[in-house]
Tab-separated table of C-alpha atoms in Angstrom:
chain	number	residue	atom	x	y	z
A	19	UNK	CA	-0.240	0.197	0.109
A	20	UNK	CA	1.416	2.915	-1.327
A	21	UNK	CA	2.115	6.193	1.332
A	22	UNK	CA	-0.847	8.745	1.324
A	23	UNK	CA	-0.457	12.256	-0.239
A	24	UNK	CA	-0.192	15.782	1.525
A	25	UNK	CA	-3.647	16.620	2.992
A	26	UNK	CA	-5.342	14.143	1.909
A	27	UNK	CA	-7.947	12.198	4.541
A	28	UNK	CA	-5.602	9.775	5.135
A	29	UNK	CA	-2.172	11.624	5.639
A	30	UNK	CA	-4.266	13.875	7.502
A	31	UNK	CA	-5.296	10.702	9.868
A	32	UNK	CA	-1.883	10.034	10.443
A	33	UNK	CA	-0.513	13.126	11.122
A	34	UNK	CA	-3.236	13.494	14.214
A	35	UNK	CA	-2.026	9.787	15.384
A	36	UNK	CA	1.758	10.575	15.160
A	37	UNK	CA	0.860	14.260	17.099
A	38	UNK	CA	1.786	13.882	21.107
A	39	UNK	CA	3.033	11.042	23.136
A	40	UNK	CA	2.433	6.833	22.257
A	41	UNK	CA	3.297	4.233	24.725
A	42	UNK	CA	6.616	3.721	25.472
A	43	UNK	CA	6.745	-0.230	24.726
A	44	UNK	CA	6.743	0.708	21.021
A	45	UNK	CA	9.370	3.355	21.090
A	46	UNK	CA	12.947	2.365	19.343
A	47	UNK	CA	15.639	4.687	20.916
A	48	UNK	CA	18.284	3.630	18.916
A	49	UNK	CA	16.288	4.000	15.513
A	50	UNK	CA	14.092	6.771	17.533
A	51	UNK	CA	11.166	5.558	16.011
A	52	UNK	CA	7.563	5.322	17.079
A	53	UNK	CA	5.305	2.938	16.482
A	54	UNK	CA	1.388	3.427	16.913
A	55	UNK	CA	0.652	-0.622	17.729
A	56	UNK	CA	2.560	-3.422	18.406
A	57	UNK	CA	2.233	-4.771	14.236
A	58	UNK	CA	4.174	-1.832	13.650
A	59	UNK	CA	6.828	-2.535	16.359
A	60	UNK	CA	7.375	-5.820	14.834
A	61	UNK	CA	7.602	-5.031	11.384
A	62	UNK	CA	10.289	-1.907	12.307
A	63	UNK	CA	12.538	-5.029	14.771
A	64	UNK	CA	12.472	-6.902	11.783
A	65	UNK	CA	13.237	-4.160	8.723
A	66	UNK	CA	17.276	-3.719	7.604
A	67	UNK	CA	17.954	-0.237	9.367
A	68	UNK	CA	17.022	-1.469	12.557
A	69	UNK	CA	19.126	-4.260	12.413
A	70	UNK	CA	22.153	-2.109	11.287
A	71	UNK	CA	21.689	-0.044	14.499
A	72	UNK	CA	21.597	-2.765	16.622
A	73	UNK	CA	24.877	-4.188	15.104
A	74	UNK	CA	26.838	-0.692	15.653
A	75	UNK	CA	25.030	-0.948	19.390
A	76	UNK	CA	26.372	-4.577	19.768
A	77	UNK	CA	29.858	-3.350	19.022
A	78	UNK	CA	30.338	-0.639	21.752
A	79	UNK	CA	26.867	-0.968	24.277
A	80	UNK	CA	28.632	1.250	26.777
A	81	UNK	CA	29.395	4.084	24.388
A	82	UNK	CA	25.694	4.252	23.449
A	83	UNK	CA	23.953	4.198	26.741
A	84	UNK	CA	26.653	6.785	28.009
A	85	UNK	CA	25.646	9.191	25.242
A	86	UNK	CA	21.853	8.259	26.464
A	87	UNK	CA	22.480	8.952	29.867
A	88	UNK	CA	24.044	12.149	29.355
A	89	UNK	CA	21.779	13.640	27.160
A	90	UNK	CA	19.003	12.489	29.668
A	91	UNK	CA	20.677	14.495	32.465
A	92	UNK	CA	21.669	17.005	30.504
A	93	UNK	CA	17.949	17.885	29.723
A	94	UNK	CA	15.828	16.907	32.828
A	95	UNK	CA	18.587	19.511	34.561
A	96	UNK	CA	18.211	22.191	31.757
A	97	UNK	CA	14.435	21.877	32.188
A	98	UNK	CA	14.656	22.042	36.091
A	99	UNK	CA	17.112	25.274	36.267
A	100	UNK	CA	15.098	26.924	33.269
A	101	UNK	CA	11.704	25.953	34.894
A	102	UNK	CA	11.817	25.953	38.576
A	103	UNK	CA	14.983	27.645	39.215
A	104	UNK	CA	15.978	26.772	42.918
A	105	UNK	CA	12.747	25.915	44.210
A	106	UNK	CA	12.126	22.574	45.615
A	107	UNK	CA	9.725	20.397	43.199
A	108	UNK	CA	8.799	16.932	43.442
A	109	UNK	CA	10.485	14.861	41.069
A	110	UNK	CA	7.622	13.449	39.220
A	111	UNK	CA	6.608	17.126	38.335
A	112	UNK	CA	9.525	17.681	36.374
A	113	UNK	CA	9.374	14.152	35.007
A	114	UNK	CA	5.985	14.830	33.366
A	115	UNK	CA	7.305	17.826	31.898
A	116	UNK	CA	10.556	16.621	30.383
A	117	UNK	CA	8.641	13.714	28.699
A	118	UNK	CA	5.784	16.234	26.907
A	119	UNK	CA	8.451	16.593	24.593
A	120	UNK	CA	8.309	13.893	21.884
A	121	UNK	CA	11.531	14.049	21.004
A	122	UNK	CA	13.194	13.140	24.583
A	123	UNK	CA	15.440	10.715	25.512
A	124	UNK	CA	13.581	7.577	27.423
A	125	UNK	CA	14.659	6.568	30.463
A	126	UNK	CA	14.562	2.666	29.399
A	127	UNK	CA	17.462	3.281	27.306
A	128	UNK	CA	19.870	5.501	30.228
A	129	UNK	CA	21.534	3.238	33.381
A	130	UNK	CA	18.825	4.224	35.455
A	131	UNK	CA	15.842	2.164	35.580
A	132	UNK	CA	13.753	4.154	37.313
A	133	UNK	CA	12.693	7.960	38.566
A	134	UNK	CA	13.880	7.191	42.038
A	135	UNK	CA	17.667	5.973	41.086
A	136	UNK	CA	18.220	8.921	38.808
A	137	UNK	CA	16.755	11.295	41.774
A	138	UNK	CA	19.161	9.180	44.499
A	139	UNK	CA	22.575	9.849	41.928
A	140	UNK	CA	21.559	13.456	41.559
A	141	UNK	CA	21.920	13.548	45.347
A	142	UNK	CA	24.845	11.925	45.573
A	143	UNK	CA	26.731	13.828	42.713
A	144	UNK	CA	25.686	17.136	44.799
A	145	UNK	CA	23.922	18.373	41.251
A	146	UNK	CA	20.836	18.932	43.388
A	147	UNK	CA	19.489	18.767	47.197
A	148	UNK	CA	17.657	15.263	47.697
A	149	UNK	CA	14.526	14.476	50.836
A	150	UNK	CA	12.155	11.796	51.050
A	151	UNK	CA	8.696	13.088	52.015
A	152	UNK	CA	5.942	10.903	52.456
A	153	UNK	CA	4.417	12.311	49.431
A	154	UNK	CA	7.617	11.375	47.356
A	155	UNK	CA	11.019	12.359	46.700
A	156	UNK	CA	11.478	16.098	45.993
A	157	UNK	CA	14.253	18.124	44.497
A	158	UNK	CA	16.250	21.251	44.262
A	159	UNK	CA	18.620	22.509	41.952
A	160	UNK	CA	21.608	23.804	43.207
A	161	UNK	CA	22.693	26.779	40.781
A	162	UNK	CA	26.720	26.639	40.287
A	163	UNK	CA	26.907	29.302	37.919
A	164	UNK	CA	29.710	32.022	38.842
A	165	UNK	CA	27.435	34.619	38.324
A	166	UNK	CA	24.876	33.530	39.954
A	167	UNK	CA	26.991	33.055	42.899
A	168	UNK	CA	28.204	36.844	43.207
A	169	UNK	CA	24.954	38.123	41.921
A	170	UNK	CA	23.922	36.027	45.499
A	171	UNK	CA	26.821	37.359	47.424
A	172	UNK	CA	26.413	41.116	46.406
A	173	UNK	CA	22.674	40.820	47.604
A	174	UNK	CA	23.648	39.070	50.620
A	175	UNK	CA	25.765	42.154	51.089
A	176	UNK	CA	23.034	44.652	50.270
A	177	UNK	CA	20.800	43.574	52.537
A	178	UNK	CA	23.496	43.208	55.533
A	179	UNK	CA	24.560	46.874	54.804
A	180	UNK	CA	20.410	47.442	55.195
A	181	UNK	CA	20.237	45.597	58.099
A	182	UNK	CA	23.249	47.783	59.926
A	183	UNK	CA	21.396	51.517	58.143
A	184	UNK	CA	17.675	49.705	60.347
A	185	UNK	CA	19.887	48.846	63.410
A	186	UNK	CA	21.799	52.116	63.434
A	187	UNK	CA	18.614	54.214	62.907
A	188	UNK	CA	16.500	51.987	66.089
A	189	UNK	CA	19.982	52.545	68.024
A	190	UNK	CA	19.769	56.374	67.179
A	191	UNK	CA	16.081	56.868	68.017
A	192	UNK	CA	16.965	54.823	71.828
A	193	UNK	CA	19.730	57.198	72.314
A	194	UNK	CA	17.374	60.252	71.073
A	195	UNK	CA	14.916	59.228	73.648
A	196	UNK	CA	17.297	58.467	76.390
A	197	UNK	CA	18.833	62.015	76.192
A	198	UNK	CA	15.235	63.467	76.550
A	199	UNK	CA	14.538	61.073	79.474
A	200	UNK	CA	18.080	62.187	81.202
A	201	UNK	CA	17.284	65.945	79.928
A	202	UNK	CA	13.598	65.589	81.685
A	203	UNK	CA	15.224	64.418	84.663
A	204	UNK	CA	17.505	66.818	85.378
A	205	UNK	CA	15.162	70.162	84.614
A	206	UNK	CA	13.271	68.849	87.673
A	207	UNK	CA	16.150	68.053	90.067
A	208	UNK	CA	17.523	70.882	90.957
A	209	UNK	CA	21.450	70.898	91.751
A	210	UNK	CA	22.920	72.458	95.078
A	211	UNK	CA	26.154	74.237	95.737
A	212	UNK	CA	28.076	73.252	98.982
A	213	UNK	CA	27.462	75.781	101.909
A	214	UNK	CA	30.215	78.507	102.149
A	215	UNK	CA	30.059	80.642	105.702
A	216	UNK	CA	30.371	84.660	104.399
A	217	UNK	CA	31.640	85.957	107.766
A	218	UNK	CA	33.515	84.503	110.957
A	219	UNK	CA	31.227	86.265	113.046
A	220	UNK	CA	28.053	84.875	112.035
A	221	UNK	CA	28.426	81.592	113.885
A	222	UNK	CA	25.250	82.243	115.725
A	223	UNK	CA	23.161	81.676	113.131
A	224	UNK	CA	23.623	79.703	109.701
A	225	UNK	CA	23.403	81.260	105.687
A	226	UNK	CA	22.610	78.759	103.030
A	227	UNK	CA	22.921	79.772	99.681
A	228	UNK	CA	21.258	77.609	97.216
A	229	UNK	CA	21.938	77.823	93.235
A	230	UNK	CA	19.141	75.836	91.078
A	231	UNK	CA	20.442	75.609	87.791
A	232	UNK	CA	17.621	75.218	85.516
A	233	UNK	CA	18.310	75.156	81.564
A	234	UNK	CA	18.327	79.135	80.849
A	235	UNK	CA	17.887	79.956	84.138
A	236	UNK	CA	19.597	80.366	86.904
A	237	UNK	CA	18.028	81.517	90.521
A	238	UNK	CA	20.034	82.606	93.707
A	239	UNK	CA	18.301	82.254	96.850
A	240	UNK	CA	20.017	83.415	99.926
A	241	UNK	CA	18.526	82.124	103.094
A	242	UNK	CA	20.335	83.984	106.523
A	243	UNK	CA	18.143	82.755	109.586
A	244	UNK	CA	19.918	84.527	112.608
A	245	UNK	CA	18.584	83.309	116.077
A	246	UNK	CA	17.628	86.202	118.652
A	247	UNK	CA	18.751	84.653	121.517
A	248	UNK	CA	22.291	84.053	120.128
A	249	UNK	CA	22.747	87.521	118.678
A	250	UNK	CA	21.630	90.964	120.122
A	251	UNK	CA	20.115	93.279	117.611
A	252	UNK	CA	22.636	95.871	117.822
A	253	UNK	CA	25.604	93.202	115.652
A	254	UNK	CA	25.302	94.685	112.386
A	255	UNK	CA	26.200	91.750	109.622
A	256	UNK	CA	29.690	92.585	107.789
A	257	UNK	CA	29.406	92.898	103.368
A	258	UNK	CA	30.703	90.044	101.876
A	259	UNK	CA	34.144	90.060	100.581
A	260	UNK	CA	34.589	91.381	96.791
A	261	UNK	CA	36.021	87.652	96.172
A	262	UNK	CA	32.490	86.219	96.780
A	263	UNK	CA	30.779	88.825	94.345
A	264	UNK	CA	33.338	88.038	91.828
A	265	UNK	CA	32.796	84.399	91.768
A	266	UNK	CA	28.947	84.735	91.290
A	267	UNK	CA	29.157	87.324	88.729
A	268	UNK	CA	32.071	84.712	86.910
A	269	UNK	CA	28.976	82.037	87.035
A	270	UNK	CA	26.094	84.566	85.964
A	271	UNK	CA	28.712	85.117	83.156
A	272	UNK	CA	29.197	81.677	82.110
A	273	UNK	CA	25.701	80.862	82.093
A	274	UNK	CA	24.656	83.698	79.909
A	275	UNK	CA	27.193	82.539	77.680
A	276	UNK	CA	25.845	79.442	77.445
A	277	UNK	CA	22.373	80.443	76.758
A	278	UNK	CA	23.979	82.955	74.124
A	279	UNK	CA	25.330	79.642	72.413
A	280	UNK	CA	22.565	77.716	72.989
A	281	UNK	CA	19.709	80.137	71.510
A	282	UNK	CA	22.653	80.782	68.694
A	283	UNK	CA	21.930	76.705	67.748
A	284	UNK	CA	18.346	76.852	68.037
A	285	UNK	CA	17.736	79.610	65.690
A	286	UNK	CA	20.191	78.278	63.377
A	287	UNK	CA	18.156	74.714	63.530
A	288	UNK	CA	15.339	74.261	60.860
A	289	UNK	CA	12.849	72.152	60.204
A	290	UNK	CA	13.528	71.244	56.539
A	291	UNK	CA	17.065	70.096	55.850
A	292	UNK	CA	16.699	68.959	51.675
A	293	UNK	CA	19.743	70.845	49.410
A	294	UNK	CA	20.467	69.847	46.070
A	295	UNK	CA	23.182	67.850	44.579
A	296	UNK	CA	23.150	65.201	47.721
A	297	UNK	CA	22.713	61.497	48.122
A	298	UNK	CA	19.450	60.294	50.175
A	299	UNK	CA	17.827	57.178	50.520
A	300	UNK	CA	14.350	56.327	50.245
A	301	UNK	CA	12.629	54.708	52.837
A	302	UNK	CA	9.078	54.767	51.980
A	303	UNK	CA	7.407	51.618	51.221
A	304	UNK	CA	4.263	52.833	49.402
A	305	UNK	CA	6.364	52.931	45.962
A	306	UNK	CA	6.732	49.332	46.353
A	307	UNK	CA	9.769	46.857	46.989
A	308	UNK	CA	11.499	48.519	43.899
A	309	UNK	CA	12.542	51.859	45.257
A	310	UNK	CA	12.168	50.872	49.097
A	311	UNK	CA	15.582	51.077	50.765
A	312	UNK	CA	17.321	52.603	47.081
A	313	UNK	CA	19.863	55.636	46.794
A	314	UNK	CA	19.045	58.484	44.716
A	315	UNK	CA	20.329	62.176	44.445
A	316	UNK	CA	18.646	65.413	44.976
A	317	UNK	CA	18.406	67.262	41.505
A	318	UNK	CA	15.904	69.898	42.553
A	319	UNK	CA	14.413	70.838	45.891
A	320	UNK	CA	10.523	72.366	45.771
A	321	UNK	CA	9.372	74.569	48.556
A	322	UNK	CA	11.990	73.788	50.990
A	323	UNK	CA	10.026	70.096	52.398
A	324	UNK	CA	9.864	68.191	48.536
A	325	UNK	CA	12.527	67.292	46.024
A	326	UNK	CA	12.914	65.672	42.435
A	327	UNK	CA	15.627	63.033	42.961
A	328	UNK	CA	17.335	60.688	40.437
A	329	UNK	CA	17.907	57.037	41.583
A	330	UNK	CA	21.538	55.887	40.954
A	331	UNK	CA	20.921	52.560	39.858
A	332	UNK	CA	17.791	52.839	37.825
A	333	UNK	CA	17.861	56.206	37.011
A	334	UNK	CA	14.228	56.713	37.931
A	335	UNK	CA	13.327	60.362	38.791
A	336	UNK	CA	10.781	60.538	41.811
A	337	UNK	CA	9.589	63.664	43.695
A	338	UNK	CA	8.970	62.928	47.472
A	339	UNK	CA	8.956	64.271	50.303
A	340	UNK	CA	11.502	64.632	52.819
A	341	UNK	CA	9.141	62.816	55.214
A	342	UNK	CA	9.822	59.562	52.970
A	343	UNK	CA	13.755	60.175	52.502
A	344	UNK	CA	16.698	60.139	54.892
A	345	UNK	CA	20.270	61.311	55.096
A	346	UNK	CA	23.148	58.461	53.756
A	347	UNK	CA	26.497	58.630	55.736
A	348	UNK	CA	29.582	57.665	53.502
A	349	UNK	CA	32.843	55.707	54.673
A	350	UNK	CA	35.225	57.963	55.955
A	351	UNK	CA	37.356	60.219	53.944
A	352	UNK	CA	34.703	61.204	51.796
A	353	UNK	CA	32.817	64.672	51.463
A	354	UNK	CA	29.477	65.509	53.088
A	355	UNK	CA	27.416	68.296	53.405
A	356	UNK	CA	25.910	70.053	56.753
A	357	UNK	CA	22.549	70.084	56.690
A	358	UNK	CA	21.191	71.761	59.406
A	359	UNK	CA	22.667	73.612	62.738
A	360	UNK	CA	25.100	76.374	63.182
A	361	UNK	CA	27.132	74.929	59.825
A	362	UNK	CA	24.575	74.948	58.344
A	363	UNK	CA	25.550	74.671	53.619
A	364	UNK	CA	28.790	73.887	54.544
A	365	UNK	CA	30.941	71.753	53.206
A	366	UNK	CA	33.010	68.997	55.157
A	367	UNK	CA	35.061	65.916	55.332
A	368	UNK	CA	34.355	62.844	57.296
A	369	UNK	CA	37.346	62.236	60.006
A	370	UNK	CA	35.747	59.026	61.632
A	371	UNK	CA	31.725	57.729	63.391
A	372	UNK	CA	30.492	57.447	67.037
A	373	UNK	CA	28.032	55.003	66.396
A	374	UNK	CA	27.769	54.981	70.146
A	375	UNK	CA	26.504	58.600	70.384
A	376	UNK	CA	25.091	58.239	66.927
A	377	UNK	CA	27.517	61.201	65.697
A	378	UNK	CA	29.842	61.811	63.235
A	379	UNK	CA	33.615	64.019	63.059
A	380	UNK	CA	33.818	66.188	60.615
A	381	UNK	CA	36.607	69.133	59.467
A	382	UNK	CA	35.037	72.105	57.807
A	383	UNK	CA	36.265	72.420	54.708
A	384	UNK	CA	35.202	76.357	53.571
A	385	UNK	CA	35.093	79.545	55.088
A	386	UNK	CA	36.758	81.286	57.556
A	387	UNK	CA	36.243	77.520	59.449
A	388	UNK	CA	38.136	75.424	57.578
A	389	UNK	CA	39.830	72.993	59.545
A	390	UNK	CA	37.927	73.364	62.394
A	391	UNK	CA	36.513	70.033	63.524
A	392	UNK	CA	32.969	69.667	64.679
A	393	UNK	CA	30.953	66.680	65.869
A	394	UNK	CA	27.480	66.452	63.826
A	395	UNK	CA	24.408	63.854	64.401
A	396	UNK	CA	24.051	61.764	61.950
A	397	UNK	CA	20.751	63.719	60.817
A	398	UNK	CA	22.179	66.658	60.062
A	399	UNK	CA	24.521	65.478	57.333
A	400	UNK	CA	24.835	63.900	54.169
A	401	UNK	CA	26.882	62.196	51.401
A	402	UNK	CA	27.759	64.816	48.328
A	403	UNK	CA	26.960	63.632	44.640
């Protein structure tokens, strides 16, 4: 019977029957021939081409088995890597997808008799992580590509750096809370000076001098209690020596200087800190994980509290409020810009970082204060772009 012509009903029927998987028992791996029924497979085994392939295989059977085993292993692992990556998956799921390809290498022509044997062999060779469960064997591909390993190390390094930033911010907040608590206790608890007698003739009385120090306020209370039975009314108190007055004036002058410096610092601080050409970090999660914890450069400041930033990695431009950004602390030796305080808008060189006090030592690099070393909190300076 001749072969059916193209696009005839018989040819279309044969093509439909040949499409998809057929029974494995009627497949010849040496000839890569799939038969549709037992009679067709019997005829194929009696054919001259099949006999020649058997003669070639009989000369060196190990060579052909190794070749088919390598083909099966390579295609199976490639499907596992491309389709599932490094996820843990049931071995039968991967095998069903593998055999769905019509021209695949059949397992009965390899060195492994069953899928379980092949799975165990993958675990022994270190190609996959293998574990047995009541539901069957599970495999997980081990990616040993140098580029993948480098990428994983880079991600781990970035994650560690982000964790360090989070811990540093948490320590900074805790330190601020502690400072506020200590300052409150200092305000509530007055400090007393040592008791000093102004004159030797005042032994009959007791002269008490109390100095109350409050932030920005000095109050001097002098209390003299004289017992009437110890001193007659005609006795007059002598004026205190001039050295005592000078000491009091020195203390008052010192306190006034401190008050002026504190007022100067408070007046120089503002509730906005954004400046162009500084590096900042996006801390808001409203834009998604794509932009969270990413570094950017401030290209434009709008209305003091808003800024247009350009991401360093992707180059995307975003308009954000200063509450969604935080300063970036570079490595020692890098240039920074002071954003708040008495040295605002001054460029400086980062000398060292004090993690315990959440501050850094900066050397001013501009103006008449060039060369002066100052201590600035983390939130008051940022890296220059």
